[in-house]
Amino acid sequence: MKKKNTYEKVLFIVNNYIVFFALVAFVTTCCMMLFVTILSDTLQLSLTEENINVAAKLTFGNVVLLSFIFTVIDVVRRKLTVERPVKRITDATEKMMQGDFSVRIKPISRFGTDAKFNEIIDCFNKMAEELSGVETLRTDFIANVSHEMKTPLSVMQNFGTLLQDPDLPADKRLEYAKGITDGSRRISDMMTNILKLNRLENQQIYCNATEYNLSEQLCECLLQFENVWEKKGIEIETEIAEDVMITADEELLYLVWNNLLSNAFKFTPEGGTVALSLAADDAYAVIKVKDTGCGMSPEVGAHIFEKFYQGDTSRATQGNGLGLALVKRVIDIMEGEIGVESTPGAGSTFTVKVRRQQGE
């Protein structure tokens, strides 16, 4: 490979020399012929064959020398202004191909070089930064999925082993079977959420905006948790404006309300309170889901919309850290806003702001 590159370089230099030789020979010959013709006519000199031969030889020598000088200058110029920045870029590209996404190219001096190279370098550095972020997310994603699957699989394996005891009481057998069912359901829910999130992030789910009653949707979604709040003795407070019509994707927004309410009931202790409110103006609908649960610190609140992040590890068995990531992605697609206000020990309030008319 190295010999081939050397051969190509030599061939390139020879080709350049021939081009410069032909160009210099043409220009010099034309100039000399014009100069000699005018000089002989003006001074009425007669040119002998000997004089012409000497002049021709000197001219040829000058052409050879000038062609060589121009070729050297061109080689040096290309070395400094073209080959050096190209080598930087190719070396960095090879490192990236080998998996090193931390590589960055320093901008080259604008003196004597084409400014377009710096544009290429800027684009390369941005691409490297994006790929580095994607690689980090991929690594974290694999690690998190492996960790999330390991826990329920371990529980299922242990319960399966215990179920093999022929003298196991009936109540224990039912308890262990339920544990296996819950573990398998958790894995199934996690895979479903992963697929949904992947489709959302890759824009394979598109908004199917239709006009519908948001007030009714929120009430219906809240009523699905009736068994939960009755079992835990949770007090429900609602302040939902009537007949708030919006034009949006009803199915995607259902994911948002379901996840927010599910989290509210999950983290609210027995005897606590969950509040749901809806207010609207001509442009926006504002939905708030408030609970009196454990709350969270500002550090936790800054990461809760990240995939697999779980601020309360003691409740990790109740979720997989994908619900709020789904919520955030849906709200982004809807060009809405979502925020959280929380105080440790006092509860959290999630506020969602969505357009009543998509595309405005």
Coordinates of C-alpha atoms in Angstrom, one line a residue, residues 28-270:
T28 CA 8.1 31.6 -23.4
T29 CA 8.2 30.7 -27.1
C30 CA 5.5 33.1 -28.0
C31 CA 7.1 35.9 -26.0
M32 CA 10.6 35.2 -27.5
M33 CA 9.2 35.1 -31.0
L34 CA 7.3 38.3 -30.5
F35 CA 10.3 40.0 -28.9
V36 CA 12.8 38.9 -31.6
T37 CA 10.6 39.8 -34.4
I38 CA 9.9 43.3 -33.1
L39 CA 13.6 43.8 -32.2
S40 CA 14.9 42.7 -35.7
D41 CA 12.3 44.9 -37.5
T42 CA 13.1 47.9 -35.3
L43 CA 16.9 47.6 -35.4
Q44 CA 17.0 46.1 -38.8
L45 CA 19.1 43.2 -37.6
S46 CA 19.6 40.0 -39.5
L47 CA 19.5 36.8 -37.5
T48 CA 21.9 34.0 -38.4
E49 CA 21.3 30.3 -37.9
E50 CA 24.0 30.2 -35.2
N51 CA 22.3 33.0 -33.2
I52 CA 19.0 31.3 -33.4
N53 CA 20.4 27.9 -32.3
V54 CA 22.1 29.5 -29.3
A55 CA 18.9 31.4 -28.4
A56 CA 16.8 28.3 -28.8
K57 CA 19.1 26.3 -26.5
L58 CA 19.1 29.0 -23.8
T59 CA 15.3 29.3 -24.1
F60 CA 14.9 25.5 -23.7
G61 CA 17.2 25.5 -20.7
N62 CA 15.1 28.3 -19.2
V63 CA 11.9 26.5 -19.8
V64 CA 13.3 23.3 -18.2
L65 CA 14.5 25.3 -15.2
L66 CA 11.3 27.3 -14.7
S67 CA 9.2 24.2 -15.1
F68 CA 11.2 22.5 -12.3
I69 CA 10.9 25.6 -10.1
F70 CA 7.2 25.8 -10.6
T71 CA 6.8 22.1 -9.9
V72 CA 8.7 22.4 -6.6
I73 CA 6.7 25.4 -5.6
D74 CA 3.4 23.6 -6.4
V75 CA 4.5 20.5 -4.5
V76 CA 5.4 22.6 -1.4
R77 CA 2.1 24.5 -1.8
R78 CA 0.0 21.4 -2.0
K79 CA 1.9 19.8 0.9
L80 CA 1.2 22.8 3.2
T81 CA -2.3 23.8 2.0
V82 CA -3.9 20.6 0.9
E83 CA -2.1 17.4 2.0
R84 CA -1.6 18.5 5.6
P85 CA -5.3 19.3 6.4
V86 CA -6.4 16.3 4.4
K87 CA -4.1 14.1 6.4
R88 CA -5.5 15.5 9.6
I89 CA -9.0 14.7 8.5
T90 CA -8.2 11.2 7.2
D91 CA -6.2 10.3 10.4
A92 CA -9.1 11.4 12.6
T93 CA -11.6 9.5 10.4
E94 CA -9.5 6.3 10.7
K95 CA -9.5 6.6 14.5
M96 CA -13.3 7.1 14.4
M97 CA -13.6 4.0 12.3
Q98 CA -11.8 2.1 15.0
G99 CA -14.3 3.2 17.6
D100 CA -12.6 6.3 19.0
F101 CA -15.4 8.9 19.1
S102 CA -13.5 11.2 21.3
V103 CA -11.2 12.4 18.4
R104 CA -11.4 16.0 17.5
I105 CA -9.6 18.0 14.8
K106 CA -8.0 21.4 15.6
P107 CA -8.9 24.1 13.1
I108 CA -6.0 24.9 10.7
S109 CA -4.5 28.3 10.1
R110 CA -6.4 30.3 7.5
F111 CA -3.2 31.7 6.1
G112 CA -2.3 30.1 2.8
T113 CA -5.1 27.4 3.0
D114 CA -8.6 27.1 1.7
A115 CA -11.1 28.1 4.4
K116 CA -13.4 25.3 3.2
F117 CA -11.2 22.9 5.1
N118 CA -12.2 24.5 8.4
E119 CA -15.8 24.1 7.4
I120 CA -15.2 20.4 6.8
I121 CA -13.4 20.2 10.1
D122 CA -16.2 21.9 12.0
C123 CA -18.7 19.5 10.4
F124 CA -16.5 16.5 11.3
N125 CA -16.2 17.7 15.0
K126 CA -19.9 18.1 15.2
M127 CA -20.5 14.6 13.8
A128 CA -17.9 13.1 16.2
E129 CA -19.7 14.8 19.1
E130 CA -23.1 13.5 18.0
L131 CA -21.7 10.0 17.5
S132 CA -20.0 10.1 20.9
G133 CA -23.3 11.0 22.5
V134 CA -25.1 8.2 20.6
E135 CA -22.4 5.7 21.6
T136 CA -22.7 6.7 25.2
L137 CA -26.5 6.4 25.1
R138 CA -26.1 2.9 23.4
T139 CA -23.7 1.7 26.0
D140 CA -25.9 3.0 28.9
F141 CA -29.0 1.6 27.2
I142 CA -27.5 -1.9 27.0
A143 CA -26.2 -1.7 30.5
N144 CA -29.5 -0.5 31.9
V145 CA -31.6 -3.0 29.9
S146 CA -29.3 -5.8 31.2
H147 CA -29.7 -4.6 34.7
E148 CA -33.4 -4.1 34.5
M149 CA -33.9 -7.6 33.1
K150 CA -31.5 -9.3 35.5
T151 CA -33.6 -8.5 38.6
P152 CA -37.0 -10.0 37.5
L153 CA -35.2 -12.9 35.8
S154 CA -33.4 -13.7 39.1
V155 CA -36.7 -13.5 41.0
M156 CA -38.4 -15.7 38.6
Q157 CA -35.6 -18.2 38.7
N158 CA -35.6 -18.3 42.5
F159 CA -39.4 -18.7 42.6
G160 CA -39.2 -21.4 40.0
T161 CA -36.7 -23.3 42.1
L162 CA -38.9 -23.0 45.2
L163 CA -41.9 -24.3 43.2
Q164 CA -40.1 -27.6 42.6
D165 CA -40.5 -28.5 46.3
P166 CA -43.2 -31.2 46.3
D167 CA -44.1 -30.5 49.9
L168 CA -44.7 -26.8 49.3
P169 CA -47.9 -25.5 50.9
A170 CA -50.7 -24.3 48.5
D171 CA -50.5 -20.7 49.7
K172 CA -46.8 -20.5 49.1
R173 CA -47.2 -22.1 45.7
L174 CA -49.7 -19.4 44.8
E175 CA -47.4 -16.7 46.2
Y176 CA -44.4 -17.9 44.2
A177 CA -46.4 -18.4 41.0
K178 CA -47.7 -14.8 41.4
G179 CA -44.1 -13.7 41.8
I180 CA -43.2 -15.4 38.5
T181 CA -46.2 -13.8 36.8
D182 CA -45.3 -10.4 38.1
G183 CA -41.7 -10.7 36.9
S184 CA -42.7 -11.8 33.4
R185 CA -45.2 -9.0 33.3
R186 CA -42.5 -6.5 34.3
I187 CA -40.2 -7.7 31.5
S188 CA -43.1 -7.6 29.0
D189 CA -44.0 -4.0 30.0
M190 CA -40.4 -3.0 29.7
M191 CA -40.0 -4.5 26.2
T192 CA -43.3 -2.7 25.2
N193 CA -42.1 0.6 26.5
I194 CA -38.7 0.2 24.8
L195 CA -40.3 -0.5 21.5
K196 CA -42.7 2.5 21.9
L197 CA -39.8 4.8 22.9
N198 CA -37.7 3.5 20.0
R199 CA -40.5 4.2 17.5
L200 CA -41.0 7.7 19.0
E201 CA -37.3 8.6 18.9
N202 CA -37.0 7.4 15.3
Q203 CA -40.1 9.2 14.2
Q204 CA -41.9 6.0 13.2
I205 CA -45.0 7.2 15.1
Y206 CA -46.6 10.3 13.6
C207 CA -49.2 12.5 15.1
N208 CA -52.7 11.6 14.0
A209 CA -54.3 14.8 15.1
T210 CA -58.1 14.7 15.6
E211 CA -60.4 16.9 17.6
Y212 CA -61.6 15.4 20.9
N213 CA -62.7 16.2 24.4
L214 CA -59.6 16.4 26.6
S215 CA -61.8 16.8 29.7
E216 CA -63.4 13.5 29.1
Q217 CA -60.1 11.8 28.4
L218 CA -58.6 12.9 31.7
C219 CA -61.7 11.8 33.6
E220 CA -61.7 8.4 31.9
C221 CA -58.0 7.9 32.6
L222 CA -58.4 8.9 36.2
L223 CA -61.2 6.4 36.8
Q224 CA -59.0 3.5 35.6
F225 CA -57.1 3.9 38.9
E226 CA -60.2 3.8 41.1
N227 CA -59.3 0.4 42.6
V228 CA -55.8 1.7 43.4
W229 CA -57.0 4.8 45.3
E230 CA -59.8 2.9 47.1
K231 CA -57.3 0.2 48.2
K232 CA -54.8 2.8 49.5
G233 CA -57.4 5.2 50.9
I234 CA -56.1 8.1 48.7
E235 CA -58.2 11.2 48.5
I236 CA -58.9 12.5 45.0
E237 CA -59.1 16.2 44.2
T238 CA -60.2 17.4 40.7
E239 CA -60.5 20.7 39.1
I240 CA -61.2 19.9 35.5
A241 CA -62.6 22.5 33.1
E242 CA -65.6 21.1 31.2
D243 CA -65.6 20.4 27.4
V244 CA -62.1 21.5 26.6
M245 CA -61.6 20.5 23.0
I246 CA -58.2 20.1 21.5
T247 CA -56.8 18.9 18.2
A248 CA -54.0 16.4 18.9
D249 CA -53.1 12.7 18.9
E250 CA -55.5 11.2 21.4
E251 CA -53.6 7.9 21.7
L252 CA -50.2 9.5 22.3
L253 CA -51.6 11.9 25.0
Y254 CA -53.3 9.0 26.7
L255 CA -49.8 7.6 27.3
V256 CA -48.9 10.9 29.0
W257 CA -51.8 11.0 31.4
N258 CA -51.6 7.3 32.2
N259 CA -48.0 7.5 33.1
L260 CA -48.3 10.6 35.2
L261 CA -51.3 9.3 37.1
S262 CA -49.7 5.9 37.6
N263 CA -46.6 7.5 39.1
A264 CA -48.7 9.8 41.3
F265 CA -50.6 6.8 42.8
K266 CA -47.5 4.7 43.0
F267 CA -45.5 7.2 45.1
T268 CA -48.4 8.5 47.2
P269 CA -48.7 6.7 50.5
E270 CA -51.9 5.4 52.1

